[in-house]
Protein backbone atom coordinates (compact mmCIF):
# COMPACT_ATOMS: atom_id res chain seq x y z
CA UNK A 1 0.00 0.00 0.00
CA UNK A 2 1.43 3.32 -1.10
CA UNK A 3 3.02 5.40 1.67
CA UNK A 4 1.57 3.15 4.36
CA UNK A 5 2.85 2.48 7.87
CA UNK A 6 0.95 -0.62 8.93
CA UNK A 7 -2.58 -0.15 10.23
CA UNK A 8 -3.67 -3.36 11.90
CA UNK A 9 -7.23 -3.73 13.14
CA UNK A 10 -5.92 -6.07 15.81
CA UNK A 11 -3.98 -3.16 17.29
CA UNK A 12 -7.07 -0.97 17.53
CA UNK A 13 -8.89 -0.88 20.87
CA UNK A 14 -12.34 -1.78 19.53
CA UNK A 15 -15.20 -0.79 17.33
CA UNK A 16 -16.34 2.33 19.16
CA UNK A 17 -16.13 5.18 19.53
CA UNK A 18 -14.30 6.62 16.55
CA UNK A 19 -13.31 10.30 16.48
CA UNK A 20 -12.83 12.20 13.23
CA UNK A 21 -11.00 15.43 12.57
CA UNK A 22 -12.77 17.62 9.99
CA UNK A 23 -10.61 19.96 7.89
CA UNK A 24 -8.20 18.02 5.70
CA UNK A 25 -9.58 14.71 6.96
CA UNK A 26 -13.22 14.61 5.85
CA UNK A 27 -13.27 17.72 3.67
CA UNK A 28 -10.57 19.51 1.66
CA UNK A 29 -11.27 22.88 3.26
CA UNK A 30 -7.75 24.02 4.12
CA UNK A 31 -7.52 26.41 1.11
CA UNK A 32 -10.75 28.08 2.24
CA UNK A 33 -9.41 28.49 5.76
CA UNK A 34 -6.15 29.94 4.41
CA UNK A 35 -8.06 32.46 2.30
CA UNK A 36 -10.18 33.38 5.33
CA UNK A 37 -7.05 34.23 7.31
CA UNK A 38 -5.75 36.51 4.55
CA UNK A 39 -9.17 38.18 4.36
CA UNK A 40 -9.39 38.77 8.12
CA UNK A 41 -5.81 40.02 8.34
CA UNK A 42 -6.40 42.55 5.55
CA UNK A 43 -9.43 43.85 7.47
CA UNK A 44 -7.11 44.57 10.41
CA UNK A 45 -4.45 46.29 8.32
CA UNK A 46 -2.11 43.35 7.84
CA UNK A 47 -1.94 42.84 4.08
CA UNK A 48 -0.24 39.56 3.20
CA UNK A 49 0.47 38.32 -0.30
CA UNK A 50 0.61 34.80 1.11
CA UNK A 51 0.54 33.15 4.49
CA UNK A 52 3.81 32.33 6.24
CA UNK A 53 4.25 28.68 7.25
CA UNK A 54 1.66 27.82 9.88
CA UNK A 55 1.05 24.51 11.67
CA UNK A 56 -1.59 22.44 9.92
CA UNK A 57 -4.69 22.26 12.06
CA UNK A 58 -3.71 25.35 14.07
CA UNK A 59 -6.35 26.94 16.27
CA UNK A 60 -7.52 30.53 15.84
CA UNK A 61 -5.45 31.83 18.77
CA UNK A 62 -2.37 29.97 17.52
CA UNK A 63 -2.71 31.49 14.05
CA UNK A 64 -3.41 34.99 15.39
CA UNK A 65 -0.36 34.97 17.66
CA UNK A 66 1.83 33.67 14.84
CA UNK A 67 0.76 36.55 12.58
CA UNK A 68 0.36 39.42 15.02
CA UNK A 69 2.82 38.41 17.74
CA UNK A 70 2.39 37.36 21.32
CA UNK A 71 3.41 34.40 23.42
CA UNK A 72 1.18 31.41 23.93
CA UNK A 73 0.15 32.45 27.44
CA UNK A 74 -0.57 36.07 26.52
CA UNK A 75 -4.16 37.22 26.67
CA UNK A 76 -5.66 37.85 23.24
CA UNK A 77 -6.45 41.48 22.39
CA UNK A 78 -10.01 42.68 22.01
CA UNK A 79 -9.62 42.82 18.22
CA UNK A 80 -9.03 39.06 18.11
CA UNK A 81 -12.77 38.40 18.34
CA UNK A 82 -13.46 40.54 15.27
CA UNK A 83 -10.60 38.86 13.40
CA UNK A 84 -11.83 35.39 14.29
CA UNK A 85 -15.44 36.21 13.43
CA UNK A 86 -14.25 37.44 10.03
CA UNK A 87 -12.48 34.14 9.36
CA UNK A 88 -15.58 32.15 10.33
CA UNK A 89 -17.90 34.26 8.18
CA UNK A 90 -15.54 33.92 5.22
CA UNK A 91 -15.32 30.15 5.55
CA UNK A 92 -19.09 29.82 5.78
CA UNK A 93 -19.52 31.96 2.66
CA UNK A 94 -17.01 29.91 0.63
CA UNK A 95 -17.25 26.41 2.09
CA UNK A 96 -19.26 25.14 -0.87
CA UNK A 97 -16.06 25.24 -2.95
CA UNK A 98 -14.41 22.63 -0.67
CA UNK A 99 -14.53 19.07 -1.95
CA UNK A 100 -15.19 16.04 0.24
CA UNK A 101 -12.40 13.64 1.10
CA UNK A 102 -14.36 10.94 -0.67
CA UNK A 103 -12.67 7.82 0.70
CA UNK A 104 -12.75 9.04 4.30
CA UNK A 105 -16.40 10.05 3.96
CA UNK A 106 -17.22 6.63 2.55
CA UNK A 107 -15.43 4.89 5.44
CA UNK A 108 -17.26 7.11 7.95
CA UNK A 109 -20.56 6.04 6.40
CA UNK A 110 -19.48 2.39 6.48
CA UNK A 111 -18.65 2.62 10.18
CA UNK A 112 -22.02 4.22 10.84
CA UNK A 113 -23.79 1.43 8.95
CA UNK A 114 -22.10 -1.05 11.31
CA UNK A 115 -23.39 0.74 14.41
CA UNK A 116 -20.04 2.25 15.34
CA UNK A 117 -20.43 5.42 17.39
CA UNK A 118 -18.58 8.42 15.93
CA UNK A 119 -17.87 11.95 17.10
CA UNK A 120 -16.47 14.92 15.19
CA UNK A 121 -13.48 16.51 16.98
CA UNK A 122 -12.18 19.69 15.35
CA UNK A 123 -10.49 23.00 16.08
CA UNK A 124 -13.02 24.67 13.78
CA UNK A 125 -15.84 26.89 15.00
CA UNK A 126 -19.09 25.02 15.78
CA UNK A 127 -20.87 26.83 12.95
CA UNK A 128 -18.25 25.63 10.46
CA UNK A 129 -18.50 22.09 11.79
CA UNK A 130 -22.28 22.12 11.40
CA UNK A 131 -22.13 23.59 7.88
CA UNK A 132 -19.47 21.15 6.70
CA UNK A 133 -21.33 18.11 7.98
CA UNK A 134 -24.54 19.30 6.34
CA UNK A 135 -22.62 19.76 3.08
CA UNK A 136 -21.17 16.26 3.40
CA UNK A 137 -24.53 14.77 4.49
CA UNK A 138 -22.80 13.28 7.52
CA UNK A 139 -24.46 14.99 10.49
CA UNK A 140 -26.58 11.93 11.28
CA UNK A 141 -23.43 9.79 11.50
CA UNK A 142 -22.12 11.64 14.57
CA UNK A 143 -23.25 11.22 18.16
CA UNK A 144 -21.49 14.40 19.31
CA UNK A 145 -19.74 17.41 17.77
CA UNK A 146 -16.75 18.74 19.72
CA UNK A 147 -15.05 22.03 18.87
CA UNK A 148 -11.74 23.35 20.13
CA UNK A 149 -13.64 26.58 20.84
CA UNK A 150 -15.51 24.77 23.60
CA UNK A 151 -12.51 23.76 25.71
CA UNK A 152 -9.81 25.68 27.57
CA UNK A 153 -7.02 24.58 25.23
CA UNK A 154 -7.63 23.47 21.61
CA UNK A 155 -5.44 21.02 19.67
CA UNK A 156 -2.53 20.25 20.05
CA UNK A 157 -3.64 20.08 23.70
CA UNK A 158 -5.69 16.95 24.48
CA UNK A 159 -8.70 18.80 25.97
CA UNK A 160 -11.13 18.43 23.08
CA UNK A 161 -10.37 14.71 22.71
CA UNK A 162 -10.74 14.17 26.45
CA UNK A 163 -14.11 15.91 26.25
CA UNK A 164 -15.18 13.63 23.41
CA UNK A 165 -14.20 10.50 25.34
CA UNK A 166 -16.06 11.75 28.42
CA UNK A 167 -19.21 12.37 26.38
CA UNK A 168 -19.12 8.72 25.36
CA UNK A 169 -18.34 7.56 28.88
CA UNK A 170 -15.21 5.81 27.62
CA UNK A 171 -11.60 5.84 28.67
CA UNK A 172 -9.42 7.53 26.03
CA UNK A 173 -7.55 4.28 25.49
CA UNK A 174 -10.81 2.76 24.21
CA UNK A 175 -11.08 5.34 21.42
CA UNK A 176 -9.61 5.71 17.93
CA UNK A 177 -8.96 9.03 16.16
CA UNK A 178 -8.47 9.83 12.47
CA UNK A 179 -6.22 12.86 11.94
CA UNK A 180 -4.30 14.51 9.09
CA UNK A 181 -2.05 16.99 10.94
CA UNK A 182 0.70 16.98 13.54
CA UNK A 183 -1.39 19.19 15.83
CA UNK A 184 -4.30 16.76 15.73
CA UNK A 185 -2.15 13.67 16.12
CA UNK A 186 -0.38 15.18 19.12
CA UNK A 187 -3.73 16.07 20.70
CA UNK A 188 -5.15 12.56 20.34
CA UNK A 189 -1.92 10.89 21.44
CA UNK A 190 -1.67 13.19 24.47
CA UNK A 191 -5.23 12.17 25.37
CA UNK A 192 -4.09 8.53 25.31
CA UNK A 193 -5.87 7.41 22.14
CA UNK A 194 -4.89 5.28 19.19
CA UNK A 195 -4.47 7.49 16.12
CA UNK A 196 -4.53 6.74 12.41
CA UNK A 197 -2.76 9.39 10.34
CA UNK A 198 -4.48 10.07 7.01
CA UNK A 199 -1.58 11.63 5.15
CA UNK A 200 0.96 10.96 2.43
CA UNK A 201 3.69 12.13 4.85
CA UNK A 202 5.56 9.20 6.46
CA UNK A 203 6.62 11.51 9.29
CA UNK A 204 2.98 11.80 10.36
CA UNK A 205 2.57 8.03 10.18
CA UNK A 206 5.53 7.75 12.55
CA UNK A 207 4.11 10.40 14.86
CA UNK A 208 0.77 8.62 15.05
CA UNK A 209 2.27 5.14 15.12
CA UNK A 210 0.21 4.11 12.09
CA UNK A 211 -1.27 5.68 8.99
CA UNK A 212 -1.56 5.70 5.23
CA UNK A 213 -2.02 7.90 2.20
CA UNK A 214 -5.79 8.54 2.01
CA UNK A 215 -5.54 8.41 -1.79
CA UNK A 216 -4.59 4.73 -1.50
CA UNK A 217 -7.82 2.78 -2.02
CA UNK A 218 -6.07 -0.51 -1.25
CA UNK A 219 -5.23 0.85 2.20
CA UNK A 220 -8.86 1.73 2.86
CA UNK A 221 -9.98 -1.75 1.78
CA UNK A 222 -7.38 -3.36 4.04
CA UNK A 223 -8.46 -1.18 6.96
CA UNK A 224 -12.10 -2.08 6.42
CA UNK A 225 -11.26 -5.78 6.25
CA UNK A 226 -9.33 -5.66 9.53
CA UNK A 227 -11.57 -3.25 11.45
CA UNK A 228 -12.86 -4.72 14.74
CA UNK A 229 -16.56 -4.15 14.12
CA UNK A 230 -17.72 -6.32 16.98
CA UNK A 231 -19.03 -4.15 19.78
CA UNK A 232 -21.23 -1.32 18.69
CA UNK A 233 -22.66 1.78 20.15
CA UNK A 234 -20.68 3.79 22.67
Coordinates of C-alpha atoms in Angstrom, one line a residue, residues 15-23 25-26 104 107-109 111-112 115-123 129-130 133 138-148 150-151 155 158-170 174-179 188 193-194 227 232-234:
X15 CA -15.2 -0.8 17.3
X16 CA -16.3 2.3 19.2
X17 CA -16.1 5.2 19.5
X18 CA -14.3 6.6 16.5
X19 CA -13.3 10.3 16.5
X20 CA -12.8 12.2 13.2
X21 CA -11.0 15.4 12.6
X22 CA -12.8 17.6 10.0
X23 CA -10.6 20.0 7.9
X25 CA -9.6 14.7 7.0
X26 CA -13.2 14.6 5.8
X104 CA -12.7 9.0 4.3
X107 CA -15.4 4.9 5.4
X108 CA -17.3 7.1 8.0
X109 CA -20.6 6.0 6.4
X111 CA -18.6 2.6 10.2
X112 CA -22.0 4.2 10.8
X115 CA -23.4 0.7 14.4
X116 CA -20.0 2.3 15.3
X117 CA -20.4 5.4 17.4
X118 CA -18.6 8.4 15.9
X119 CA -17.9 12.0 17.1
X120 CA -16.5 14.9 15.2
X121 CA -13.5 16.5 17.0
X122 CA -12.2 19.7 15.4
X123 CA -10.5 23.0 16.1
X129 CA -18.5 22.1 11.8
X130 CA -22.3 22.1 11.4
X133 CA -21.3 18.1 8.0
X138 CA -22.8 13.3 7.5
X139 CA -24.5 15.0 10.5
X140 CA -26.6 11.9 11.3
X141 CA -23.4 9.8 11.5
X142 CA -22.1 11.6 14.6
X143 CA -23.2 11.2 18.2
X144 CA -21.5 14.4 19.3
X145 CA -19.7 17.4 17.8
X146 CA -16.7 18.7 19.7
X147 CA -15.0 22.0 18.9
X148 CA -11.7 23.3 20.1
X150 CA -15.5 24.8 23.6
X151 CA -12.5 23.8 25.7
X155 CA -5.4 21.0 19.7
X158 CA -5.7 17.0 24.5
X159 CA -8.7 18.8 26.0
X160 CA -11.1 18.4 23.1
X161 CA -10.4 14.7 22.7
X162 CA -10.7 14.2 26.4
X163 CA -14.1 15.9 26.3
X164 CA -15.2 13.6 23.4
X165 CA -14.2 10.5 25.3
X166 CA -16.1 11.7 28.4
X167 CA -19.2 12.4 26.4
X168 CA -19.1 8.7 25.4
X169 CA -18.3 7.6 28.9
X170 CA -15.2 5.8 27.6
X174 CA -10.8 2.8 24.2
X175 CA -11.1 5.3 21.4
X176 CA -9.6 5.7 17.9
X177 CA -9.0 9.0 16.2
X178 CA -8.5 9.8 12.5
X179 CA -6.2 12.9 11.9
X188 CA -5.1 12.6 20.3
X193 CA -5.9 7.4 22.1
X194 CA -4.9 5.3 19.2
X227 CA -11.6 -3.2 11.5
X232 CA -21.2 -1.3 18.7
X233 CA -22.7 1.8 20.2
X234 CA -20.7 3.8 22.7

